[in-house]
PDB file of C-alpha atoms in Angstrom:
ATOM      1  CA  MET O   1       0.000   0.000   0.000  1.00 64.00           C
ATOM      2  CA  VAL O   2       2.821   2.397   0.835  1.00 66.00           C
ATOM      3  CA  ARG O   3       4.558   1.602  -2.461  1.00 68.00           C
ATOM      4  CA  GLU O   4       1.421   2.350  -4.506  1.00 68.00           C
ATOM      5  CA  GLU O   5       0.619   5.574  -2.663  1.00 65.00           C
ATOM      6  CA  ARG O   6       4.189   6.823  -3.073  1.00 65.00           C
ATOM      7  CA  LYS O   7       4.044   6.202  -6.812  1.00 65.00           C
ATOM      8  CA  ASN O   8       0.808   8.175  -7.078  1.00 69.00           C
ATOM      9  CA  LEU O   9       2.407  11.143  -5.321  1.00 69.00           C
ATOM     10  CA  GLY O  10       5.012  11.521  -8.055  1.00 69.00           C
ATOM     11  CA  GLU O  11       8.215  13.516  -7.673  1.00 71.00           C
ATOM     12  CA  VAL O  12       7.716  15.492  -4.478  1.00 72.00           C
ATOM     13  CA  GLN O  13       9.929  16.011  -1.469  1.00 72.00           C
ATOM     14  CA  PHE O  14      10.345  13.122   0.937  1.00 69.00           C
ATOM     15  CA  THR O  15       8.861  15.039   3.878  1.00 69.00           C
ATOM     16  CA  ASP O  16       5.818  16.023   1.777  1.00 72.00           C
ATOM     17  CA  LYS O  17       5.317  12.357   0.890  1.00 72.00           C
ATOM     18  CA  LEU O  18       5.301  11.393   4.557  1.00 71.00           C
ATOM     19  CA  TRP O  19       2.702  14.007   5.396  1.00 70.00           C
ATOM     20  CA  ALA O  20       0.549  12.969   2.415  1.00 74.00           C
ATOM     21  CA  LEU O  21       0.732   9.301   3.459  1.00 73.00           C
ATOM     22  CA  THR O  22      -0.934  10.031   6.801  1.00 73.00           C
ATOM     23  CA  VAL O  23      -4.394  10.099   5.166  1.00 73.00           C
ATOM     24  CA  PRO O  24      -4.336   6.666   3.419  1.00 75.00           C
ATOM     25  CA  LEU O  25      -2.444   5.138   6.341  1.00 73.00           C
ATOM     26  CA  GLY O  26      -5.122   6.434   8.690  1.00 70.00           C
ATOM     27  CA  ARG O  27      -7.840   4.751   6.622  1.00 74.00           C
ATOM     28  CA  TRP O  28      -5.833   1.520   6.457  1.00 72.00           C
ATOM     29  CA  HIS O  29      -5.267   1.517  10.213  1.00 67.00           C
ATOM     30  CA  LYS O  30      -8.962   2.078  10.881  1.00 72.00           C
ATOM     31  CA  ASP O  31      -9.932  -0.810   8.568  1.00 70.00           C
ATOM     32  CA  LYS O  32      -7.378  -3.211  10.057  1.00 70.00           C
ATOM     33  CA  PHE O  33      -7.377  -2.239  13.734  1.00 68.00           C
ATOM     34  CA  GLY O  34     -10.460  -0.080  14.186  1.00 71.00           C
ATOM     35  CA  ASN O  35     -12.530  -2.761  15.964  1.00 75.00           C
ATOM     36  CA  MET O  36      -9.993  -4.337  18.312  1.00 77.00           C
ATOM     37  CA  ASP O  37     -12.464  -4.794  21.162  1.00 78.00           C
ATOM     38  CA  LYS O  38     -15.011  -6.446  18.886  1.00 80.00           C
ATOM     39  CA  LYS O  39     -12.438  -8.842  17.429  1.00 80.00           C
ATOM     40  CA  ILE O  40     -11.129  -9.768  20.881  1.00 81.00           C
ATOM     41  CA  GLN O  41     -14.708 -10.336  22.037  1.00 82.00           C
ATOM     42  CA  CYS O  42     -15.383 -12.649  19.071  1.00 83.00           C
ATOM     43  CA  PHE O  43     -12.279 -14.735  19.821  1.00 81.00           C
ATOM     44  CA  GLU O  44     -13.185 -14.953  23.510  1.00 84.00           C
ATOM     45  CA  GLU O  45     -16.720 -16.036  22.605  1.00 85.00           C
ATOM     46  CA  GLU O  46     -15.409 -18.806  20.345  1.00 85.00           C
ATOM     47  CA  ILE O  47     -13.019 -19.987  23.075  1.00 83.00           C
ATOM     48  CA  ARG O  48     -15.896 -20.018  25.562  1.00 84.00           C
ATOM     49  CA  LYS O  49     -18.004 -22.158  23.205  1.00 84.00           C
ATOM     50  CA  ILE O  50     -15.166 -24.678  22.837  1.00 82.00           C
ATOM     51  CA  ASP O  51     -14.775 -24.813  26.631  1.00 82.00           C
ATOM     52  CA  GLU O  52     -18.502 -25.557  26.944  1.00 81.00           C
ATOM     53  CA  MET O  53     -18.142 -28.339  24.358  1.00 79.00           C
ATOM     54  CA  ALA O  54     -15.258 -29.799  26.386  1.00 77.00           C
ATOM     55  CA  GLU O  55     -17.405 -29.754  29.531  1.00 76.00           C
ATOM     56  CA  ASN O  56     -20.064 -31.724  27.639  1.00 77.00           C
ATOM     57  CA  GLY O  57     -17.522 -34.340  26.543  1.00 76.00           C
ATOM     58  CA  VAL O  58     -17.157 -33.139  22.942  1.00 73.00           C
ATOM     59  CA  TYR O  59     -13.412 -32.637  22.653  1.00 73.00           C
ATOM     60  CA  ASP O  60     -10.899 -34.163  20.233  1.00 79.00           C
ATOM     61  CA  GLY O  61      -7.647 -33.256  18.532  1.00 79.00           C
ATOM     62  CA  THR O  62      -9.315 -30.986  15.979  1.00 81.00           C
ATOM     63  CA  VAL O  63     -11.164 -29.028  18.655  1.00 80.00           C
ATOM     64  CA  GLU O  64      -7.986 -28.744  20.715  1.00 81.00           C
ATOM     65  CA  ALA O  65      -6.025 -27.412  17.726  1.00 85.00           C
ATOM     66  CA  ARG O  66      -8.786 -24.905  16.999  1.00 83.00           C
ATOM     67  CA  ARG O  67      -8.744 -23.695  20.600  1.00 83.00           C
ATOM     68  CA  LYS O  68      -4.955 -23.235  20.541  1.00 85.00           C
ATOM     69  CA  THR O  69      -5.245 -21.231  17.322  1.00 87.00           C
ATOM     70  CA  LEU O  70      -7.976 -19.013  18.773  1.00 85.00           C
ATOM     71  CA  VAL O  71      -5.963 -18.422  21.943  1.00 85.00           C
ATOM     72  CA  SER O  72      -2.917 -17.490  19.850  1.00 85.00           C
ATOM     73  CA  TYR O  73      -4.912 -14.992  17.761  1.00 81.00           C
ATOM     74  CA  CYS O  74      -6.560 -13.577  20.875  1.00 82.00           C
ATOM     75  CA  LYS O  75      -3.151 -13.086  22.489  1.00 84.00           C
ATOM     76  CA  GLN O  76      -1.886 -11.216  19.417  1.00 82.00           C
ATOM     77  CA  TRP O  77      -4.825  -8.831  19.551  1.00 79.00           C
ATOM     78  CA  TYR O  78      -4.294  -8.282  23.275  1.00 82.00           C
ATOM     79  CA  VAL O  79      -0.681  -7.282  22.554  1.00 81.00           C
ATOM     80  CA  ARG O  80      -1.833  -4.887  19.828  1.00 77.00           C
ATOM     81  CA  LYS O  81      -4.404  -3.418  22.197  1.00 78.00           C
ATOM     82  CA  GLU O  82      -1.745  -2.892  24.847  1.00 77.00           C
ATOM     83  CA  ILE O  83       0.508  -1.099  22.349  1.00 74.00           C
ATOM     84  CA  GLN O  84      -2.423   1.080  21.275  1.00 72.00           C
ATOM     85  CA  TRP O  85      -3.154   1.990  24.910  1.00 74.00           C
ATOM     86  CA  LYS O  86       0.471   2.991  25.422  1.00 72.00           C
ATOM     87  CA  GLN O  87       0.534   5.170  22.311  1.00 68.00           C
ATOM     88  CA  MET O  88      -2.830   6.767  23.112  1.00 68.00           C
ATOM     89  CA  SER O  89      -1.607   7.489  26.628  1.00 68.00           C
ATOM     90  CA  HIS O  90       1.389   9.391  25.251  1.00 62.00           C
ATOM     91  CA  PHE O  91      -0.840  11.205  22.742  1.00 61.00           C
ATOM     92  CA  ARG O  92      -3.380  12.294  25.354  1.00 63.00           C
ATOM     93  CA  HIS O  93      -0.648  13.355  27.727  1.00 59.00           C
ATOM     94  CA  ALA O  94       0.851  15.649  25.076  1.00 58.00           C
ATOM     95  CA  LYS O  95      -2.576  16.922  24.003  1.00 61.00           C
ATOM     96  CA  ASP O  96      -3.956  17.588  27.472  1.00 61.00           C
ATOM     97  CA  MET O  97      -0.732  18.832  29.015  1.00 58.00           C
ATOM     98  CA  ASP O  98      -1.703  22.491  28.602  1.00 54.00           C
ATOM     99  CA  LYS O  99      -5.182  21.838  30.003  1.00 55.00           C
ATOM    100  CA  ASN O 100      -3.677  20.335  33.141  1.00 58.00           C
ATOM    101  CA  THR O 101      -1.180  23.137  33.706  1.00 64.00           C
ATOM    102  CA  ARG O 102      -3.283  24.721  36.454  1.00 62.00           C
ATOM    103  CA  TYR O 103      -3.733  21.373  38.199  1.00 62.00           C
ATOM    104  CA  PHE O 104      -0.005  20.605  38.238  1.00 64.00           C
ATOM    105  CA  TYR O 105       0.755  24.174  39.293  1.00 65.00           C
ATOM    106  CA  ASN O 106      -1.488  23.713  42.328  1.00 65.00           C
ATOM    107  CA  LEU O 107       0.262  20.427  43.127  1.00 66.00           C
ATOM    108  CA  ALA O 108       3.660  22.091  42.911  1.00 69.00           C
ATOM    109  CA  SER O 109       2.464  24.972  45.088  1.00 69.00           C
ATOM    110  CA  ALA O 110       1.134  22.564  47.719  1.00 69.00           C
ATOM    111  CA  ARG O 111       4.416  20.623  47.675  1.00 71.00           C
ATOM    112  CA  TRP O 112       6.336  23.884  48.061  1.00 71.00           C
ATOM    113  CA  ARG O 113       4.199  24.882  51.054  1.00 69.00           C
ATOM    114  CA  ASN O 114       4.768  21.488  52.675  1.00 71.00           C
ATOM    115  CA  ASN O 115       8.534  21.632  52.153  1.00 74.00           C
ATOM    116  CA  ILE O 116       9.098  25.221  53.277  1.00 77.00           C
ATOM    117  CA  ILE O 117      11.312  25.704  56.356  1.00 81.00           C
ATOM    118  CA  ASP O 118       9.355  27.788  58.856  1.00 79.00           C
ATOM    119  CA  ALA O 119      12.083  27.976  61.493  1.00 83.00           C
ATOM    120  CA  LEU O 120      15.758  27.133  61.855  1.00 85.00           C
ATOM    121  CA  ILE O 121      18.119  27.047  64.843  1.00 85.00           C
ATOM    122  CA  ILE O 122      21.203  29.150  64.035  1.00 79.00           C
ATOM    123  CA  ASN O 123      23.974  29.352  66.637  1.00 81.00           C
ATOM    124  CA  GLY O 124      21.555  28.157  69.295  1.00 84.00           C
ATOM    125  CA  ARG O 125      18.856  30.696  68.446  1.00 84.00           C
ATOM    126  CA  LEU O 126      15.496  29.912  66.836  1.00 86.00           C
ATOM    127  CA  ILE O 127      15.140  32.035  63.693  1.00 84.00           C
ATOM    128  CA  ARG O 128      11.854  32.470  61.808  1.00 81.00           C
ATOM    129  CA  ASN O 129      12.882  35.236  59.419  1.00 83.00           C
ATOM    130  CA  GLN O 130      12.854  33.744  55.896  1.00 80.00           C
ATOM    131  CA  ALA O 131      15.584  36.052  54.594  1.00 83.00           C
ATOM    132  CA  ARG O 132      18.001  35.095  57.405  1.00 85.00           C
ATOM    133  CA  ILE O 133      17.127  31.402  56.957  1.00 85.00           C
ATOM    134  CA  LYS O 134      18.005  31.595  53.245  1.00 85.00           C
ATOM    135  CA  ILE O 135      21.311  33.344  53.972  1.00 88.00           C
ATOM    136  CA  ALA O 136      22.255  30.750  56.607  1.00 87.00           C
ATOM    137  CA  ILE O 137      21.399  27.795  54.354  1.00 87.00           C
ATOM    138  CA  ARG O 138      23.300  29.288  51.410  1.00 88.00           C
ATOM    139  CA  ALA O 139      26.370  29.933  53.565  1.00 87.00           C
ATOM    140  CA  PHE O 140      26.249  26.411  55.009  1.00 87.00           C
ATOM    141  CA  TYR O 141      26.244  24.664  51.626  1.00 87.00           C
ATOM    142  CA  LYS O 142      28.748  27.107  50.159  1.00 88.00           C
ATOM    143  CA  ASN O 143      31.171  26.166  52.911  1.00 85.00           C
ATOM    144  CA  LEU O 144      30.263  22.459  52.642  1.00 85.00           C
ATOM    145  CA  TYR O 145      31.086  22.223  48.926  1.00 85.00           C
ATOM    146  CA  HIS O 146      33.999  24.653  48.996  1.00 79.00           C
ATOM    147  CA  GLN O 147      37.116  23.357  47.286  1.00 77.00           C
ATOM    148  CA  GLU O 148      40.593  24.789  47.262  1.00 76.00           C
ATOM    149  CA  ARG O 149      41.915  25.855  43.890  1.00 76.00           C
ATOM    150  CA  SER O 150      44.001  23.244  42.128  1.00 72.00           C
ATOM    151  CA  PRO O 151      46.217  23.469  39.038  1.00 70.00           C
ATOM    152  CA  VAL O 152      44.348  23.066  35.759  1.00 68.00           C
ATOM    153  CA  VAL O 153      45.634  20.205  33.624  1.00 64.00           C
ATOM    154  CA  GLY O 154      45.198  20.721  29.892  1.00 64.00           C
ATOM    155  CA  PHE O 155      45.323  18.354  26.934  1.00 61.00           C
ATOM    156  CA  ARG O 156      48.813  19.544  26.034  1.00 62.00           C
ATOM    157  CA  ASN O 157      50.300  18.330  29.311  1.00 57.00           C
ATOM    158  CA  GLY O 158      50.383  14.758  28.023  1.00 60.00           C
ATOM    159  CA  LEU O 159      48.104  13.354  30.727  1.00 61.00           C
ATOM    160  CA  VAL O 160      45.142  12.771  28.393  1.00 65.00           C
ATOM    161  CA  ASN O 161      45.205  10.326  25.486  1.00 72.00           C
ATOM    162  CA  ARG O 162      44.646  11.929  22.098  1.00 75.00           C
ATOM    163  CA  ILE O 163      43.567  10.356  18.839  1.00 80.00           C
ATOM    164  CA  ASP O 164      45.727  10.664  15.756  1.00 83.00           C
ATOM    165  CA  GLU O 165      44.819  12.364  12.469  1.00 86.00           C
ATOM    166  CA  GLU O 166      43.650   9.125  10.834  1.00 88.00           C
ATOM    167  CA  GLU O 167      41.193   8.423  13.639  1.00 86.00           C
ATOM    168  CA  SER O 168      40.012  12.033  13.567  1.00 84.00           C
ATOM    169  CA  VAL O 169      39.191  11.761   9.856  1.00 84.00           C
ATOM    170  CA  ALA O 170      37.399   8.442  10.447  1.00 81.00           C
ATOM    171  CA  LEU O 171      35.246   9.971  13.170  1.00 79.00           C
ATOM    172  CA  GLU O 172      34.235  12.944  11.012  1.00 79.00           C
ATOM    173  CA  ARG O 173      33.324  10.984   7.903  1.00 79.00           C
ATOM    174  CA  ILE O 174      29.697  10.703   6.820  1.00 76.00           C
ATOM    175  CA  PRO O 175      28.170   7.516   8.304  1.00 76.00           C
ATOM    176  CA  THR O 176      27.236   4.692   5.975  1.00 80.00           C
ATOM    177  CA  MET O 177      23.717   3.488   5.271  1.00 80.00           C
ATOM    178  CA  GLU O 178      24.386   0.298   7.248  1.00 84.00           C
ATOM    179  CA  GLU O 179      25.420   2.282  10.342  1.00 83.00           C
ATOM    180  CA  ILE O 180      22.308   4.466  10.241  1.00 81.00           C
ATOM    181  CA  ARG O 181      20.078   1.458   9.600  1.00 84.00           C
ATOM    182  CA  ASP O 182      21.549  -0.375  12.604  1.00 86.00           C
ATOM    183  CA  ALA O 183      20.961   2.689  14.795  1.00 82.00           C
ATOM    184  CA  ILE O 184      17.323   2.953  13.661  1.00 82.00           C
ATOM    185  CA  TRP O 185      16.787  -0.758  14.346  1.00 87.00           C
ATOM    186  CA  ASP O 186      17.997  -0.179  17.920  1.00 86.00           C
ATOM    187  CA  CYS O 187      15.168   2.321  18.517  1.00 82.00           C
ATOM    188  CA  GLU O 188      12.009   1.200  20.314  1.00 81.00           C
ATOM    189  CA  SER O 189       9.476   0.277  17.599  1.00 81.00           C
ATOM    190  CA  SER O 190       6.415   1.570  19.450  1.00 77.00           C
ATOM    191  CA  LYS O 191       7.914   5.022  20.059  1.00 74.00           C
ATOM    192  CA  ALA O 192       6.465   7.850  17.976  1.00 68.00           C
ATOM    193  CA  PRO O 193       8.352  11.140  17.539  1.00 62.00           C
ATOM    194  CA  GLY O 194       5.105  13.127  17.880  1.00 61.00           C
ATOM    195  CA  SER O 195       1.413  12.791  18.565  1.00 58.00           C
ATOM    196  CA  ASP O 196       0.677  12.624  14.817  1.00 55.00           C
ATOM    197  CA  GLY O 197       4.035  11.286  13.642  1.00 64.00           C
ATOM    198  CA  TYR O 198       5.247   7.938  12.355  1.00 74.00           C
ATOM    199  CA  ASN O 199       6.551   5.472  14.898  1.00 78.00           C
ATOM    200  CA  MET O 200       9.836   3.673  14.389  1.00 81.00           C
ATOM    201  CA  ASN O 201       8.012   0.477  13.444  1.00 83.00           C
ATOM    202  CA  PHE O 202       6.804   2.208  10.249  1.00 82.00           C
ATOM    203  CA  ILE O 203      10.360   3.247   9.353  1.00 82.00           C
ATOM    204  CA  LYS O 204      11.575  -0.329   9.874  1.00 87.00           C
ATOM    205  CA  LYS O 205       8.722  -2.046   8.035  1.00 85.00           C
ATOM    206  CA  CYS O 206       8.895   0.303   5.035  1.00 83.00           C
ATOM    207  CA  TRP O 207      12.677   0.650   4.943  1.00 86.00           C
ATOM    208  CA  ASP O 208      12.911  -0.967   1.505  1.00 84.00           C
ATOM    209  CA  GLU O 209      10.558   1.714   0.163  1.00 81.00           C
ATOM    210  CA  ILE O 210      11.663   4.858   1.997  1.00 81.00           C
ATOM    211  CA  GLY O 211      15.181   3.943   3.136  1.00 81.00           C
ATOM    212  CA  ALA O 212      16.973   5.511   0.160  1.00 82.00           C
ATOM    213  CA  GLU O 213      15.096   8.818   0.471  1.00 81.00           C
ATOM    214  CA  PHE O 214      15.490   8.792   4.253  1.00 78.00           C
ATOM    215  CA  MET O 215      19.257   8.380   3.905  1.00 79.00           C
ATOM    216  CA  LYS O 216      19.445  11.064   1.211  1.00 78.00           C
ATOM    217  CA  LEU O 217      17.771  13.527   3.555  1.00 75.00           C
ATOM    218  CA  TYR O 218      20.045  12.403   6.392  1.00 74.00           C
ATOM    219  CA  TRP O 219      23.227  12.922   4.379  1.00 73.00           C
ATOM    220  CA  ILE O 220      22.077  16.412   3.338  1.00 72.00           C
ATOM    221  CA  SER O 221      21.295  17.345   6.914  1.00 69.00           C
ATOM    222  CA  PHE O 222      24.570  15.796   8.154  1.00 67.00           C
ATOM    223  CA  SER O 223      26.690  17.882   5.822  1.00 65.00           C
ATOM    224  CA  HIS O 224      24.785  21.132   6.433  1.00 59.00           C
ATOM    225  CA  GLN O 225      23.137  21.032   9.856  1.00 50.00           C
ATOM    226  CA  GLY O 226      24.958  18.363  11.849  1.00 49.00           C
ATOM    227  CA  CYS O 227      22.138  15.767  11.645  1.00 48.00           C
ATOM    228  CA  LEU O 228      19.536  18.071  13.220  1.00 46.00           C
ATOM    229  CA  LEU O 229      17.656  18.871   9.995  1.00 43.00           C
ATOM    230  CA  ILE O 230      15.811  15.533   9.772  1.00 48.00           C
ATOM    231  CA  PRO O 231      13.844  15.758  13.023  1.00 48.00           C
ATOM    232  CA  ILE O 232      13.071  19.430  12.365  1.00 41.00           C
ATOM    233  CA  LEU O 233      11.692  18.748   8.875  1.00 42.00           C
ATOM    234  CA  LEU O 234       9.677  15.760  10.046  1.00 45.00           C
ATOM    235  CA  GLY O 235       8.425  17.509  13.152  1.00 44.00           C
ATOM    236  CA  TRP O 236      10.374  15.120  15.394  1.00 46.00           C
ATOM    237  CA  PRO O 237      11.616  16.100  18.838  1.00 39.00           C
ATOM    238  CA  LEU O 238      15.285  15.436  19.421  1.00 37.00           C
ATOM    239  CA  HIS O 239      14.990  12.096  21.187  1.00 39.00           C
ATOM    240  CA  LEU O 240      15.687   9.379  18.614  1.00 38.00           C
ATOM    241  CA  SER O 241      18.931   7.756  19.682  1.00 36.00           C
ATOM    242  CA  THR O 242      22.650   7.857  19.054  1.00 38.00           C
ATOM    243  CA  LEU O 243      22.781   7.693  15.270  1.00 43.00           C
ATOM    244  CA  ASP O 244      26.517   7.507  14.787  1.00 44.00           C
ATOM    245  CA  PRO O 245      28.402   5.684  17.556  1.00 43.00           C
ATOM    246  CA  ARG O 246      32.074   5.247  16.783  1.00 45.00           C
ATOM    247  CA  ARG O 247      35.024   4.134  18.843  1.00 43.00           C
ATOM    248  CA  SER O 248      38.664   5.103  19.022  1.00 40.00           C
ATOM    249  CA  LYS O 249      41.083   2.405  17.915  1.00 44.00           C
ATOM    250  CA  THR O 250      43.584   3.195  20.674  1.00 44.00           C
ATOM    251  CA  SER O 251      41.319   3.555  23.709  1.00 43.00           C
ATOM    252  CA  GLY O 252      38.294   1.504  22.651  1.00 45.00           C
ATOM    253  CA  ARG O 253      35.986   4.156  24.087  1.00 39.00           C
ATOM    254  CA  SER O 254      33.416   6.178  22.178  1.00 38.00           C
ATOM    255  CA  ALA O 255      35.246   9.217  20.880  1.00 36.00           C
ATOM    256  CA  TRP O 256      32.421  11.056  19.147  1.00 34.00           C
ATOM    257  CA  SER O 257      28.753  10.602  18.441  1.00 37.00           C
ATOM    258  CA  VAL O 258      25.816  12.555  17.113  1.00 36.00           C
ATOM    259  CA  ALA O 259      22.819  11.950  19.337  1.00 38.00           C
ATOM    260  CA  TYR O 260      19.218  13.099  19.418  1.00 36.00           C
ATOM    261  CA  THR O 261      18.432  13.664  23.058  1.00 36.00           C
ATOM    262  CA  LYS O 262      15.781  15.541  24.994  1.00 35.00           C
TER     263      LYS O 262
END
């Protein structure tokens, strides 16, 4: 379905194709998964009928195989329902977050009132003045975490391992398609970048269709914007994953990476 819809869109930008695909994909999702509760109820009803047959002594290998098949299908739909609940929970949280601002503000205010220090004993005297309490607390922790000045050691002092020019060039090269694909496959499939965005499962399932265009956009953004152009164009928040992990040959530790983080 994705292949046919993409052909009908013609030569348009990759991001425009993704936005245009939301309409047919929405219809497809409604046709396939729109009646989850009804389908689960039908499977449970069939399983109940088989259990009643078994109680009446009508039970053989065929009936047992049918029951196992129904239980397997029912379990699959329960898993899909659970994933849908999780995604809807994230969607509603993002959608209703502004509506609940006043509620959470009241909670924070109540927590602040409960945690406020009304009085403090300073040098044997009970102090209730908030300004003096703040000054005393600030002075206490300033003295607690005070540290004497120490000599600053720089990279040129020879105490820190440095990579050579060859490793530096290797770390700055444009990542290959295999490296980016492996990083995408490490992402959680049920995670969606936005309330109306594509989840990572779509990217994985349709990689053969959209992988080339996805990588083309990535390489453009890598060379111009340091990998941050893709999530901006797609409306994605910066929370995908580390897309380019690489390691130093000498130390074995990660020397550089480009990561999408919150």
